[in-house]
mmCIF file of C-alpha atoms in Angstrom:
data_model
loop_
_atom_site.group_PDB
_atom_site.id
_atom_site.type_symbol
_atom_site.label_atom_id
_atom_site.label_comp_id
_atom_site.label_asym_id
_atom_site.label_seq_id
_atom_site.Cartn_x
_atom_site.Cartn_y
_atom_site.Cartn_z
ATOM 1 C CA MET B 59 -4.142 -28.045 -52.568
ATOM 2 C CA THR B 60 -1.343 -28.396 -50.377
ATOM 3 C CA GLU B 61 1.581 -30.382 -51.195
ATOM 4 C CA PRO B 62 2.105 -33.445 -49.178
ATOM 5 C CA GLN B 63 5.034 -33.104 -46.806
ATOM 6 C CA LEU B 64 7.774 -35.555 -47.152
ATOM 7 C CA PRO B 65 9.610 -36.840 -44.122
ATOM 8 C CA PRO B 66 13.073 -35.340 -43.652
ATOM 9 C CA PRO B 67 15.779 -37.343 -45.308
ATOM 10 C CA ALA B 68 17.691 -39.709 -43.061
ATOM 11 C CA PRO B 69 21.231 -38.594 -42.271
ATOM 12 C CA TYR B 70 23.879 -40.298 -44.366
ATOM 13 C CA SER B 71 25.873 -42.867 -42.581
ATOM 14 C CA PRO B 72 28.617 -44.751 -44.339
ATOM 15 C CA PRO B 73 28.439 -48.445 -44.375
ATOM 16 C CA PRO B 74 30.217 -50.029 -41.418
ATOM 17 C CA TYR B 75 33.938 -50.514 -41.999
ATOM 18 C CA GLN B 76 34.979 -54.028 -42.407
ATOM 19 C CA THR B 77 38.612 -55.025 -42.046
ATOM 20 C CA PRO B 78 39.816 -56.675 -45.193
ATOM 21 C CA PRO B 79 40.570 -60.331 -44.838
ATOM 22 C CA GLY B 80 44.137 -61.030 -43.603
ATOM 23 C CA ALA B 81 44.655 -57.477 -42.228
ATOM 24 C CA TYR B 82 45.594 -56.745 -38.674
ATOM 25 C CA GLY B 83 42.776 -55.429 -36.601
ATOM 26 C CA THR B 84 42.866 -52.607 -34.092
ATOM 27 C CA PRO B 85 43.617 -53.784 -30.554
ATOM 28 C CA VAL B 86 40.558 -54.018 -28.393
ATOM 29 C CA GLY B 87 41.588 -51.277 -25.972
ATOM 30 C CA GLY B 88 43.012 -49.026 -28.709
ATOM 31 C CA TYR B 89 46.656 -48.211 -29.210
ATOM 32 C CA SER B 90 48.785 -47.677 -26.103
ATOM 33 C CA ALA B 91 50.730 -44.496 -25.426
ATOM 34 C CA PRO B 92 54.349 -44.522 -26.586
ATOM 35 C CA SER B 93 56.644 -46.034 -24.015
ATOM 36 C CA GLY B 94 59.256 -43.276 -24.074
ATOM 37 C CA THR B 95 58.741 -39.610 -24.601
ATOM 38 C CA TYR B 96 60.867 -37.538 -26.942
ATOM 39 C CA GLN B 97 63.525 -35.488 -25.231
ATOM 40 C CA ALA B 98 65.490 -32.832 -27.010
ATOM 41 C CA PRO B 99 69.214 -33.536 -27.101
ATOM 42 C CA GLN B 100 71.022 -31.834 -24.272
ATOM 43 C CA ALA B 101 73.625 -29.232 -25.031
ATOM 44 C CA ALA B 102 77.146 -30.513 -24.633
ATOM 45 C CA GLN B 103 78.619 -29.770 -21.266
ATOM 46 C CA PRO B 104 81.259 -27.046 -21.499
ATOM 47 C CA LYS B 105 84.734 -28.461 -21.245
ATOM 48 C CA PRO B 106 87.089 -27.021 -18.657
ATOM 49 C CA ALA B 107 89.421 -24.310 -19.920
ATOM 50 C CA THR B 108 92.420 -25.773 -18.124
ATOM 51 C CA LEU B 109 94.430 -26.492 -21.262
ATOM 52 C CA GLY B 110 93.959 -22.982 -22.592
ATOM 53 C CA VAL B 111 94.832 -21.361 -19.271
ATOM 54 C CA ILE B 112 98.020 -23.440 -18.944
ATOM 55 C CA SER B 113 99.086 -22.455 -22.453
ATOM 56 C CA PHE B 114 98.372 -18.801 -21.628
ATOM 57 C CA VAL B 115 100.517 -18.931 -18.483
ATOM 58 C CA LEU B 116 103.358 -20.562 -20.424
ATOM 59 C CA SER B 117 103.107 -17.912 -23.125
ATOM 60 C CA LEU B 118 103.301 -15.205 -20.440
ATOM 61 C CA VAL B 119 106.470 -16.819 -19.119
ATOM 62 C CA ALA B 120 107.872 -16.975 -22.649
ATOM 63 C CA ALA B 121 106.985 -13.429 -23.666
ATOM 64 C CA ALA B 122 106.875 -11.324 -20.502
ATOM 65 C CA VAL B 123 108.975 -12.966 -17.786
ATOM 66 C CA ALA B 124 111.858 -13.883 -20.101
ATOM 67 C CA SER B 125 111.790 -10.385 -21.607
ATOM 68 C CA ILE B 126 111.871 -8.705 -18.194
ATOM 69 C CA ILE B 127 114.806 -10.832 -17.068
ATOM 70 C CA VAL B 128 116.730 -10.249 -20.307
ATOM 71 C CA GLY B 129 115.959 -6.545 -20.034
ATOM 72 C CA ILE B 130 117.604 -6.375 -16.618
ATOM 73 C CA ALA B 131 120.552 -8.501 -17.750
ATOM 74 C CA GLY B 132 120.904 -6.639 -21.036
ATOM 75 C CA TYR B 133 121.112 -3.255 -19.339
ATOM 76 C CA GLN B 134 123.777 -4.522 -16.948
ATOM 77 C CA VAL B 135 125.781 -6.115 -19.781
ATOM 78 C CA GLY B 136 125.516 -2.924 -21.816
ATOM 79 C CA TYR B 137 126.534 -0.822 -18.834
ATOM 80 C CA GLY B 138 129.649 -2.952 -18.303
ATOM 81 C CA LEU B 139 130.764 -3.110 -21.940
ATOM 82 C CA PRO B 140 132.320 0.379 -22.321
ATOM 83 C CA THR B 141 134.900 -0.435 -19.652
ATOM 84 C CA VAL B 142 136.272 -3.318 -21.733
ATOM 85 C CA MET B 143 136.103 -1.760 -25.211
ATOM 86 C CA ASN B 144 139.905 -1.373 -25.357
ATOM 87 C CA ASP B 145 140.392 -5.101 -24.733
ATOM 88 C CA ILE B 146 138.355 -6.267 -27.738
ATOM 89 C CA ASP B 147 140.419 -7.872 -30.491
ATOM 90 C CA ALA B 148 138.554 -7.785 -33.795
ATOM 91 C CA THR B 149 140.848 -10.328 -35.438
ATOM 92 C CA THR B 150 139.752 -13.185 -33.180
ATOM 93 C CA SER B 151 136.385 -14.505 -32.114
ATOM 94 C CA ASP B 152 137.391 -14.421 -28.478
ATOM 95 C CA LEU B 153 134.508 -13.470 -26.193
ATOM 96 C CA SER B 154 136.640 -13.139 -23.090
ATOM 97 C CA PHE B 155 135.879 -9.413 -23.041
ATOM 98 C CA LEU B 156 132.484 -10.402 -21.575
ATOM 99 C CA SER B 157 134.196 -11.819 -18.452
ATOM 100 C CA PRO B 158 133.364 -8.801 -16.255
ATOM 101 C CA VAL B 159 129.657 -9.275 -16.975
ATOM 102 C CA ARG B 160 129.579 -13.074 -17.256
ATOM 103 C CA ASP B 161 126.918 -13.439 -14.553
ATOM 104 C CA GLN B 162 124.572 -11.100 -16.408
ATOM 105 C CA VAL B 163 125.291 -12.848 -19.717
ATOM 106 C CA LEU B 164 124.436 -16.178 -18.082
ATOM 107 C CA MET B 165 121.226 -14.706 -16.662
ATOM 108 C CA GLY B 166 120.238 -13.514 -20.146
ATOM 109 C CA GLU B 167 121.065 -16.870 -21.685
ATOM 110 C CA ILE B 168 119.017 -18.750 -19.104
ATOM 111 C CA ALA B 169 116.117 -16.354 -19.737
ATOM 112 C CA PHE B 170 116.417 -17.097 -23.465
ATOM 113 C CA TRP B 171 116.305 -20.876 -23.042
ATOM 114 C CA VAL B 172 113.500 -20.833 -20.469
ATOM 115 C CA GLY B 173 111.523 -18.502 -22.724
ATOM 116 C CA ALA B 174 112.156 -20.702 -25.762
ATOM 117 C CA LEU B 175 111.041 -23.887 -24.012
ATOM 118 C CA ALA B 176 108.007 -22.210 -22.459
ATOM 119 C CA GLY B 177 107.101 -20.683 -25.829
ATOM 120 C CA ILE B 178 107.285 -23.991 -27.673
ATOM 121 C CA ALA B 179 105.192 -25.695 -24.991
ATOM 122 C CA ALA B 180 102.713 -22.802 -25.062
ATOM 123 C CA ILE B 181 102.313 -23.076 -28.837
ATOM 124 C CA VAL B 182 101.701 -26.829 -28.697
ATOM 125 C CA LEU B 183 99.224 -26.579 -25.805
ATOM 126 C CA ALA B 184 97.471 -23.588 -27.372
ATOM 127 C CA ILE B 185 96.879 -25.507 -30.595
ATOM 128 C CA MET B 186 95.553 -28.446 -28.568
ATOM 129 C CA ALA B 187 93.263 -26.122 -26.587
ATOM 130 C CA ILE B 188 91.900 -24.565 -29.764
ATOM 131 C CA VAL B 189 91.279 -27.906 -31.470
ATOM 132 C CA LYS B 190 89.771 -29.621 -28.412
ATOM 133 C CA ARG B 191 87.764 -26.499 -27.478
ATOM 134 C CA GLN B 192 89.165 -26.549 -23.956
ATOM 135 C CA GLY B 193 89.710 -22.885 -23.300
ATOM 136 C CA ARG B 194 89.636 -21.844 -26.924
ATOM 137 C CA VAL B 195 89.885 -18.084 -26.290
ATOM 138 C CA TRP B 196 92.746 -18.606 -23.848
ATOM 139 C CA GLY B 197 94.442 -20.782 -26.443
ATOM 140 C CA ILE B 198 94.101 -18.199 -29.210
ATOM 141 C CA VAL B 199 95.526 -15.451 -27.003
ATOM 142 C CA ALA B 200 98.312 -17.779 -25.842
ATOM 143 C CA LEU B 201 99.187 -18.735 -29.413
ATOM 144 C CA ILE B 202 99.464 -15.102 -30.482
ATOM 145 C CA LEU B 203 101.508 -14.181 -27.412
ATOM 146 C CA ALA B 204 103.830 -17.186 -27.752
ATOM 147 C CA VAL B 205 104.491 -16.445 -31.412
ATOM 148 C CA LEU B 206 105.256 -12.794 -30.617
ATOM 149 C CA GLY B 207 107.442 -13.787 -27.637
ATOM 150 C CA PRO B 208 110.777 -14.002 -29.522
ATOM 151 C CA VAL B 209 110.137 -10.642 -31.180
ATOM 152 C CA ILE B 210 109.404 -9.029 -27.817
ATOM 153 C CA PHE B 211 112.458 -10.721 -26.303
ATOM 154 C CA PHE B 212 114.935 -9.448 -28.897
ATOM 155 C CA VAL B 213 113.428 -5.958 -29.080
ATOM 156 C CA VAL B 214 113.754 -5.630 -25.301
ATOM 157 C CA LEU B 215 117.316 -7.009 -25.424
ATOM 158 C CA THR B 216 118.340 -4.568 -28.156
ATOM 159 C CA ILE B 217 116.825 -1.563 -26.412
ATOM 160 C CA THR B 218 118.281 -2.381 -22.990
ATOM 161 C CA LEU B 219 121.730 -3.258 -24.351
ATOM 162 C CA THR B 220 121.791 0.062 -26.177
ATOM 163 C CA ALA B 221 120.528 2.026 -23.190
ATOM 164 C CA GLY B 222 122.990 0.272 -20.883
ATOM 165 C CA ALA B 223 125.901 0.877 -23.239
ATOM 166 C CA GLY B 224 124.958 4.536 -23.490
ATOM 167 C CA ALA B 225 124.690 4.932 -19.726
ATOM 168 C CA GLY B 226 127.960 3.010 -19.222
ATOM 169 C CA ALA B 227 129.777 5.131 -21.777
ATOM 170 C CA VAL B 228 128.603 8.339 -20.124
ATOM 171 C CA ALA B 229 129.666 7.063 -16.720
ATOM 172 C CA HIS B 230 133.017 5.709 -17.977
ATOM 173 C CA TYR B 231 134.160 8.449 -20.374
ATOM 174 C CA SER B 232 132.855 11.501 -18.543
ATOM 175 C CA ALA B 233 134.895 10.822 -15.460
#
């Protein structure tokens, strides 16, 4: 005897979905595509480095230009000092012994004040450049250079005054 063959089972199909009462139904044409597409945020545009560059130029004026000018003036003042050493009166605070080199003293003083003003402006602008990120590297270099400017200035002045005084003494006393 052969076993009677059964028809294959019918595939399972879930009962049709019915929207619960009071629920929103799906729109007839389906959902529409989103109206705007997602765009990644754009990288911030780099700011111009103008502020940092200006502070760097001012720090160069404060540290290098003022030091070069005071170096020239300091050598000339030092060179002229041995000729007036006999006229110096230690009991008074009279600076009239600098009269023969008054032009060079004035040149050194002007270099000092220009360097001081340029250095202060360079420090302020460098801090602004660093904070605002407008030429940050320029601002950092300018800040360092402007802070070292007075040290450079007085080292150059001391060296050139000494060298000038030595050269003036050799020229004055050897003759």
